[in-house]
Amino acid sequence: MTTIALTNGRIIDGTGRPPLDPGTVLCRDGLLEVVGPAAAVAIPPGYRTIDVRGMTVLPALIDGHMHVSGEPGRLDHMGHVRTNLQAVGRLQDCLRWGTGTVAHAAGSPESVILRDVIRSGQVHGCADLVVGAAVTATCGHVRGRSADGPWEIRRAVREMIAAGADFIKTCASGGFQWEHEKLTHEDYTLAELRALVAQSHAREKRVHVHAHAQPGLGNAIAAGCDVILHGALIDDAALEGMAAKGLWYMPTLHITSAKAREGRGWPAYMTERMKAAHPVHCAGVAKAHAMGIRIVTGTDGGPGSIMNELCLLVDCGLSPMEAIVAATRSTAEVLGIFGTTGTLEAGKTADLLVVQGDPLCDIARLTAPAAISLVAKRGVLQMAGRFDPNAAAEPA
């Protein structure tokens, strides 16, 4: 039985409610037992008590768009084995950054196996994995399970759902990755996207669609895709369509930012296109926020990129609290995991992050590894910052 009490900290619970300050969180057997004002919560005997005075307790963050292994369509059998083993280290690094859940944006049946061994506890110290199985066009932007034409696409979607995928990922436009493609190129046609969406929805799976520009954005919206990804060249017509249909927007601002390009050695054509797109990308997100479009978080990056994403969202007009809610409650909702994580509420999984200071005053505090004081996954304390969960008794 694991019992932990975090006391005297500022608690941002992810719901959007004002912080509790000071507050206490009790964790028991991997679940949140009590979250409340410090003066009103009695700490039972035997709990390991950690004084987090001067710190802020948050739900572990959620990155709704990351490529944790290679693109399935470019891998042979050994490639799948290799990249999914490498993904373990990537997910461990994510957890050290306080990211409790990661959604894989180009998954395959092999990714489902990785997800399940992490959930079963056979692999320790990893962020949880949500698998978006990639069903994409031949020679499309993402090389996933290639399928062309409505009936072939339906078959591919059925295969991925039968394998255990959590959602379906596809592409409606080109991207930055390949020299021969442009953001304005159509990937799947409207007819193909409609077939993919219909088959996914028939099995109660959401569709996340890569769409940077028209006509891909318009096709994705008309087809009924649930989550619009990226939108680096998003326009007013697309924003109005998304608002009218109540779609989710996961802009992944990180991937066009200067931070993403640092030291990557990407081809010049990629970095030049990303640099040119970033101001337009940010302006589109600012408009989306002003229109009340539901914004959720993904990065298309790696461990720690979610912290940069939050800073960029704040630069686009979200308040620090709105950005934190986007990276916790809202992204949990869109991934279908809100019943177990995303907020600090009694009965939910004890996935939490403790940081020095107050991110509501300075969201950029989250970008400093030294500011991360403690991370817990299912109530188990992890190595983070200067905190050693194996140290004696009651660290302050």
Tab-separated table of N, CA, C and O in Angstrom, residues 79-165:
chain	number	residue	atom	x	y	z
A	79	GLY	N	12.578	-3.136	-37.727
A	79	GLY	CA	12.429	-1.702	-37.490
A	79	GLY	C	11.349	-1.406	-36.464
A	79	GLY	O	11.510	-0.525	-35.606
A	80	HIS	N	10.241	-2.147	-36.533
A	80	HIS	CA	9.188	-1.980	-35.532
A	80	HIS	C	9.701	-2.335	-34.143
A	80	HIS	O	9.437	-1.617	-33.169
A	81	VAL	N	10.427	-3.429	-34.026
A	81	VAL	CA	10.966	-3.839	-32.733
A	81	VAL	C	11.906	-2.766	-32.194
A	81	VAL	O	11.803	-2.332	-31.039
A	82	ARG	N	12.818	-2.319	-33.050
A	82	ARG	CA	13.826	-1.346	-32.627
A	82	ARG	C	13.184	-0.034	-32.169
A	82	ARG	O	13.488	0.482	-31.080
A	83	THR	N	12.293	0.538	-32.978
A	83	THR	CA	11.763	1.859	-32.645
A	83	THR	C	10.811	1.821	-31.454
A	83	THR	O	10.729	2.792	-30.701
A	84	ASN	N	10.119	0.711	-31.252
A	84	ASN	CA	9.246	0.634	-30.078
A	84	ASN	C	10.045	0.427	-28.803
A	84	ASN	O	9.643	0.904	-27.736
A	85	LEU	N	11.195	-0.240	-28.880
A	85	LEU	CA	12.082	-0.307	-27.714
A	85	LEU	C	12.682	1.068	-27.421
A	85	LEU	O	12.789	1.479	-26.260
A	86	GLN	N	13.082	1.777	-28.473
A	86	GLN	CA	13.597	3.134	-28.287
A	86	GLN	C	12.530	4.054	-27.695
A	86	GLN	O	12.835	4.975	-26.926
A	87	ALA	N	11.268	3.785	-28.024
A	87	ALA	CA	10.176	4.604	-27.509
A	87	ALA	C	10.049	4.514	-26.000
A	87	ALA	O	9.571	5.458	-25.355
A	88	VAL	N	10.481	3.405	-25.401
A	88	VAL	CA	10.431	3.282	-23.946
A	88	VAL	C	11.248	4.395	-23.294
A	88	VAL	O	10.794	5.076	-22.375
A	89	GLY	N	12.476	4.585	-23.781
A	89	GLY	CA	13.308	5.661	-23.248
A	89	GLY	C	12.696	7.025	-23.461
A	89	GLY	O	12.773	7.910	-22.590
A	90	ARG	N	12.068	7.213	-24.599
A	90	ARG	CA	11.422	8.497	-24.909
A	90	ARG	C	10.278	8.761	-23.923
A	90	ARG	O	10.128	9.877	-23.411
A	91	LEU	N	9.499	7.747	-23.631
A	91	LEU	CA	8.365	7.907	-22.720
A	91	LEU	C	8.826	8.067	-21.271
A	91	LEU	O	8.177	8.743	-20.466
A	92	GLN	N	9.963	7.470	-20.930
A	92	GLN	CA	10.535	7.696	-19.600
A	92	GLN	C	10.999	9.141	-19.456
A	92	GLN	O	10.780	9.780	-18.419
A	93	ASP	N	11.617	9.676	-20.500
A	93	ASP	CA	12.031	11.082	-20.478
A	93	ASP	C	10.821	12.005	-20.388
A	93	ASP	O	10.864	13.037	-19.704
A	94	CYS	N	9.746	11.653	-21.073
A	94	CYS	CA	8.521	12.458	-20.992
A	94	CYS	C	8.020	12.536	-19.555
A	94	CYS	O	7.662	13.614	-19.066
A	95	LEU	N	8.014	11.395	-18.868
A	95	LEU	CA	7.517	11.392	-17.496
A	95	LEU	C	8.403	12.232	-16.590
A	95	LEU	O	7.905	12.934	-15.699
A	96	ARG	N	9.715	12.196	-16.802
A	96	ARG	CA	10.606	13.033	-15.981
A	96	ARG	C	10.304	14.514	-16.166
A	96	ARG	O	10.568	15.333	-15.288
A	97	TRP	N	9.740	14.870	-17.327
A	97	TRP	CA	9.323	16.248	-17.596
A	97	TRP	C	7.910	16.537	-17.076
A	97	TRP	O	7.383	17.619	-17.305
A	98	GLY	N	7.298	15.573	-16.411
A	98	GLY	CA	5.961	15.810	-15.884
A	98	GLY	C	4.845	15.567	-16.868
A	98	GLY	O	3.706	15.999	-16.646
A	99	THR	N	5.144	14.876	-17.970
A	99	THR	CA	4.116	14.514	-18.949
A	99	THR	C	3.640	13.105	-18.623
A	99	THR	O	4.381	12.136	-18.780
A	100	GLY	N	2.395	12.990	-18.167
A	100	GLY	CA	1.894	11.712	-17.701
A	100	GLY	C	1.326	10.832	-18.784
A	100	GLY	O	1.264	9.608	-18.631
A	101	THR	N	0.898	11.448	-19.911
A	101	THR	CA	0.306	10.699	-21.015
A	101	THR	C	0.755	11.305	-22.329
A	101	THR	O	0.807	12.534	-22.473
A	102	VAL	N	1.044	10.439	-23.288
A	102	VAL	CA	1.443	10.863	-24.634
A	102	VAL	C	0.571	10.123	-25.637
A	102	VAL	O	0.359	8.912	-25.519
A	103	ALA	N	0.066	10.847	-26.635
A	103	ALA	CA	-0.670	10.217	-27.736
A	103	ALA	C	0.273	10.046	-28.916
A	103	ALA	O	0.898	11.018	-29.371
A	104	HIS	N	0.378	8.824	-29.397
A	104	HIS	CA	1.240	8.492	-30.532
A	104	HIS	C	0.499	8.845	-31.821
A	104	HIS	O	-0.594	8.341	-32.086
A	105	ALA	N	1.111	9.695	-32.641
A	105	ALA	CA	0.427	10.228	-33.819
A	105	ALA	C	0.651	9.412	-35.077
A	105	ALA	O	0.133	9.784	-36.137
A	106	ALA	N	1.388	8.332	-35.003
A	106	ALA	CA	1.582	7.473	-36.177
A	106	ALA	C	1.793	6.049	-35.698
A	106	ALA	O	2.820	5.432	-35.935
A	107	GLY	N	0.781	5.536	-35.014
A	107	GLY	CA	0.902	4.238	-34.389
A	107	GLY	C	0.563	3.077	-35.310
A	107	GLY	O	0.130	3.253	-36.454
A	108	SER	N	0.751	1.887	-34.770
A	108	SER	CA	0.561	0.637	-35.501
A	108	SER	C	0.215	-0.438	-34.474
A	108	SER	O	0.233	-0.181	-33.266
A	109	PRO	N	-0.105	-1.658	-34.911
A	109	PRO	CA	-0.367	-2.718	-33.926
A	109	PRO	C	0.776	-2.931	-32.941
A	109	PRO	O	0.540	-3.273	-31.777
A	110	GLU	N	2.014	-2.723	-33.374
A	110	GLU	CA	3.157	-2.864	-32.459
A	110	GLU	C	3.089	-1.813	-31.342
A	110	GLU	O	3.495	-2.077	-30.202
A	111	SER	N	2.587	-0.628	-31.650
A	111	SER	CA	2.447	0.421	-30.643
A	111	SER	C	1.417	0.035	-29.595
A	111	SER	O	1.530	0.414	-28.424
A	112	VAL	N	0.385	-0.696	-30.017
A	112	VAL	CA	-0.632	-1.170	-29.079
A	112	VAL	C	-0.013	-2.102	-28.046
A	112	VAL	O	-0.339	-2.047	-26.857
A	113	ILE	N	0.910	-2.956	-28.484
A	113	ILE	CA	1.612	-3.850	-27.547
A	113	ILE	C	2.394	-3.026	-26.526
A	113	ILE	O	2.359	-3.307	-25.321
A	114	LEU	N	3.113	-1.998	-27.008
A	114	LEU	CA	3.867	-1.136	-26.097
A	114	LEU	C	2.929	-0.465	-25.094
A	114	LEU	O	3.214	-0.417	-23.896
A	115	ARG	N	1.814	0.068	-25.576
A	115	ARG	CA	0.830	0.694	-24.685
A	115	ARG	C	0.407	-0.260	-23.580
A	115	ARG	O	0.350	0.099	-22.399
A	116	ASP	N	0.124	-1.495	-23.960
A	116	ASP	CA	-0.426	-2.451	-23.004
A	116	ASP	C	0.598	-2.908	-21.969
A	116	ASP	O	0.243	-3.127	-20.800
A	117	VAL	N	1.865	-3.061	-22.372
A	117	VAL	CA	2.857	-3.487	-21.368
A	117	VAL	C	3.166	-2.354	-20.392
A	117	VAL	O	3.484	-2.602	-19.226
A	118	ILE	N	3.041	-1.116	-20.846
A	118	ILE	CA	3.210	0.010	-19.922
A	118	ILE	C	2.047	0.045	-18.944
A	118	ILE	O	2.227	0.182	-17.727
A	119	ARG	N	0.830	-0.083	-19.448
A	119	ARG	CA	-0.351	-0.040	-18.574
A	119	ARG	C	-0.362	-1.179	-17.567
A	119	ARG	O	-0.836	-1.022	-16.437
A	120	SER	N	0.173	-2.322	-17.956
A	120	SER	CA	0.166	-3.483	-17.059
A	120	SER	C	1.222	-3.378	-15.970
A	120	SER	O	1.233	-4.191	-15.037
A	121	GLY	N	2.129	-2.409	-16.085
A	121	GLY	CA	3.191	-2.265	-15.098
A	121	GLY	C	4.421	-3.097	-15.379
A	121	GLY	O	5.353	-3.118	-14.583
A	122	GLN	N	4.458	-3.764	-16.540
A	122	GLN	CA	5.635	-4.575	-16.882
A	122	GLN	C	6.827	-3.711	-17.273
A	122	GLN	O	7.970	-4.153	-17.190
A	123	VAL	N	6.554	-2.483	-17.722
A	123	VAL	CA	7.606	-1.504	-18.008
A	123	VAL	C	7.354	-0.311	-17.101
A	123	VAL	O	6.240	0.210	-17.054
A	124	HIS	N	8.373	0.093	-16.357
A	124	HIS	CA	8.200	1.106	-15.315
A	124	HIS	C	8.697	2.480	-15.769
A	124	HIS	O	9.525	2.606	-16.655
A	125	GLY	N	8.176	3.504	-15.096
A	125	GLY	CA	8.704	4.857	-15.248
A	125	GLY	C	8.395	5.526	-16.560
A	125	GLY	O	9.107	6.449	-16.951
A	126	CYS	N	7.335	5.090	-17.238
A	126	CYS	CA	6.964	5.668	-18.536
A	126	CYS	C	5.680	6.476	-18.444
A	126	CYS	O	4.777	6.137	-17.661
A	127	ALA	N	5.585	7.492	-19.278
A	127	ALA	CA	4.284	8.107	-19.518
A	127	ALA	C	3.369	7.068	-20.153
A	127	ALA	O	3.822	6.200	-20.901
A	128	ASP	N	2.080	7.142	-19.831
A	128	ASP	CA	1.119	6.271	-20.503
A	128	ASP	C	1.058	6.620	-21.985
A	128	ASP	O	1.322	7.764	-22.389
A	129	LEU	N	0.663	5.632	-22.787
A	129	LEU	CA	0.603	5.806	-24.239
A	129	LEU	C	-0.834	5.613	-24.714
A	129	LEU	O	-1.510	4.667	-24.316
A	130	VAL	N	-1.290	6.553	-25.549
A	130	VAL	CA	-2.558	6.426	-26.261
A	130	VAL	C	-2.205	6.299	-27.735
A	130	VAL	O	-1.419	7.096	-28.256
A	131	VAL	N	-2.754	5.301	-28.413
A	131	VAL	CA	-2.297	4.980	-29.769
A	131	VAL	C	-3.271	5.481	-30.823
A	131	VAL	O	-4.434	5.058	-30.867
A	132	GLY	N	-2.758	6.373	-31.660
A	132	GLY	CA	-3.476	6.790	-32.852
A	132	GLY	C	-2.909	6.049	-34.044
A	132	GLY	O	-1.772	6.302	-34.461
A	133	ALA	N	-3.667	5.105	-34.580
A	133	ALA	CA	-3.168	4.303	-35.701
A	133	ALA	C	-3.259	5.108	-36.990
A	133	ALA	O	-4.304	5.694	-37.300
A	134	ALA	N	-2.170	5.133	-37.755
A	134	ALA	CA	-2.094	5.958	-38.955
A	134	ALA	C	-2.615	5.201	-40.172
A	134	ALA	O	-2.060	4.170	-40.555
A	135	VAL	N	-3.680	5.731	-40.784
A	135	VAL	CA	-4.198	5.232	-42.058
A	135	VAL	C	-4.054	6.382	-43.047
A	135	VAL	O	-4.677	7.428	-42.889
A	136	THR	N	-3.208	6.196	-44.056
A	136	THR	CA	-2.808	7.322	-44.890
A	136	THR	C	-2.686	6.925	-46.360
A	136	THR	O	-2.595	5.739	-46.695
A	137	ALA	N	-2.655	7.938	-47.216
A	137	ALA	CA	-2.581	7.720	-48.654
A	137	ALA	C	-1.202	7.230	-49.078
A	137	ALA	O	-0.190	7.542	-48.442
A	138	THR	N	-1.166	6.478	-50.154
A	138	THR	CA	0.105	6.096	-50.760
A	138	THR	C	0.885	7.350	-51.116
A	138	THR	O	0.341	8.280	-51.716
A	139	CYS	N	2.147	7.390	-50.700
A	139	CYS	CA	3.019	8.544	-50.947
A	139	CYS	C	2.462	9.811	-50.308
A	139	CYS	O	2.722	10.916	-50.755
A	140	GLY	N	1.700	9.625	-49.223
A	140	GLY	CA	1.154	10.778	-48.518
A	140	GLY	C	2.155	11.380	-47.554
A	140	GLY	O	3.307	10.944	-47.469
A	141	HIS	N	1.693	12.361	-46.795
A	141	HIS	CA	2.596	13.050	-45.877
A	141	HIS	C	3.135	12.097	-44.817
A	141	HIS	O	4.333	12.036	-44.565
A	142	VAL	N	2.249	11.340	-44.156
A	142	VAL	CA	2.672	10.334	-43.178
A	142	VAL	C	2.615	8.966	-43.838
A	142	VAL	O	1.658	8.641	-44.533
A	143	ARG	N	3.626	8.138	-43.604
A	143	ARG	CA	3.674	6.799	-44.179
A	143	ARG	C	3.180	5.809	-43.122
A	143	ARG	O	3.955	5.282	-42.321
A	144	GLY	N	1.867	5.634	-43.112
A	144	GLY	CA	1.268	4.722	-42.152
A	144	GLY	C	0.805	3.452	-42.837
A	144	GLY	O	1.484	2.891	-43.692
A	145	ARG	N	-0.396	2.979	-42.484
A	145	ARG	CA	-1.015	1.850	-43.183
A	145	ARG	C	-1.594	2.425	-44.466
A	145	ARG	O	-2.609	3.105	-44.470
A	146	SER	N	-0.902	2.212	-45.586
A	146	SER	CA	-1.309	2.813	-46.860
A	146	SER	C	-2.619	2.205	-47.344
A	146	SER	O	-2.793	0.980	-47.340
A	147	ALA	N	-3.528	3.077	-47.758
A	147	ALA	CA	-4.812	2.635	-48.300
A	147	ALA	C	-5.351	3.747	-49.182
A	147	ALA	O	-5.279	4.921	-48.818
A	148	ASP	N	-5.891	3.375	-50.324
A	148	ASP	CA	-6.416	4.355	-51.275
A	148	ASP	C	-7.821	3.950	-51.707
A	148	ASP	O	-8.090	2.765	-51.945
A	149	GLY	N	-8.683	4.943	-51.851
A	149	GLY	CA	-10.061	4.668	-52.253
A	149	GLY	C	-10.916	4.281	-51.063
A	149	GLY	O	-10.423	3.687	-50.088
A	150	PRO	N	-12.202	4.605	-51.100
A	150	PRO	CA	-13.073	4.433	-49.930
A	150	PRO	C	-13.089	3.038	-49.323
A	150	PRO	O	-13.006	2.885	-48.098
A	151	TRP	N	-13.191	1.970	-50.145
A	151	TRP	CA	-13.334	0.644	-49.558
A	151	TRP	C	-12.016	0.104	-49.020
A	151	TRP	O	-11.986	-0.580	-47.983
A	152	GLU	N	-10.911	0.424	-49.661
A	152	GLU	CA	-9.616	0.015	-49.125
A	152	GLU	C	-9.338	0.738	-47.805
A	152	GLU	O	-8.796	0.158	-46.851
A	153	ILE	N	-9.748	2.006	-47.740
A	153	ILE	CA	-9.571	2.778	-46.516
A	153	ILE	C	-10.421	2.194	-45.389
A	153	ILE	O	-9.963	2.058	-44.244
A	154	ARG	N	-11.657	1.835	-45.693
A	154	ARG	CA	-12.510	1.218	-44.671
A	154	ARG	C	-11.860	-0.058	-44.121
A	154	ARG	O	-11.881	-0.314	-42.910
A	155	ARG	N	-11.295	-0.849	-45.008
A	155	ARG	CA	-10.640	-2.084	-44.557
A	155	ARG	C	-9.470	-1.763	-43.630
A	155	ARG	O	-9.296	-2.403	-42.588
A	156	ALA	N	-8.659	-0.764	-44.004
A	156	ALA	CA	-7.500	-0.413	-43.185
A	156	ALA	C	-7.930	0.091	-41.806
A	156	ALA	O	-7.317	-0.255	-40.782
A	157	VAL	N	-8.983	0.905	-41.768
A	157	VAL	CA	-9.496	1.392	-40.482
A	157	VAL	C	-9.959	0.219	-39.628
A	157	VAL	O	-9.665	0.140	-38.424
A	158	ARG	N	-10.675	-0.704	-40.227
A	158	ARG	CA	-11.136	-1.881	-39.482
A	158	ARG	C	-9.958	-2.675	-38.913
A	158	ARG	O	-10.000	-3.154	-37.769
A	159	GLU	N	-8.902	-2.835	-39.702
A	159	GLU	CA	-7.725	-3.564	-39.223
A	159	GLU	C	-7.105	-2.878	-38.006
A	159	GLU	O	-6.726	-3.538	-37.028
A	160	MET	N	-6.977	-1.563	-38.066
A	160	MET	CA	-6.345	-0.833	-36.970
A	160	MET	C	-7.206	-0.863	-35.710
A	160	MET	O	-6.691	-0.986	-34.586
A	161	ILE	N	-8.514	-0.766	-35.872
A	161	ILE	CA	-9.399	-0.834	-34.706
A	161	ILE	C	-9.379	-2.242	-34.114
A	161	ILE	O	-9.346	-2.422	-32.889
A	162	ALA	N	-9.364	-3.262	-34.974
A	162	ALA	CA	-9.283	-4.640	-34.488
A	162	ALA	C	-7.993	-4.884	-33.719
A	162	ALA	O	-7.951	-5.680	-32.767
A	163	ALA	N	-6.917	-4.182	-34.111
A	163	ALA	CA	-5.628	-4.332	-33.425
A	163	ALA	C	-5.603	-3.626	-32.078
A	163	ALA	O	-4.691	-3.852	-31.278
A	164	GLY	N	-6.597	-2.751	-31.827
A	164	GLY	CA	-6.682	-2.100	-30.525
A	164	GLY	C	-6.362	-0.625	-30.506
A	164	GLY	O	-6.124	-0.065	-29.427
A	165	ALA	N	-6.365	0.042	-31.667
A	165	ALA	CA	-6.060	1.472	-31.708
A	165	ALA	C	-7.076	2.268	-30.900
A	165	ALA	O	-8.252	1.936	-30.845
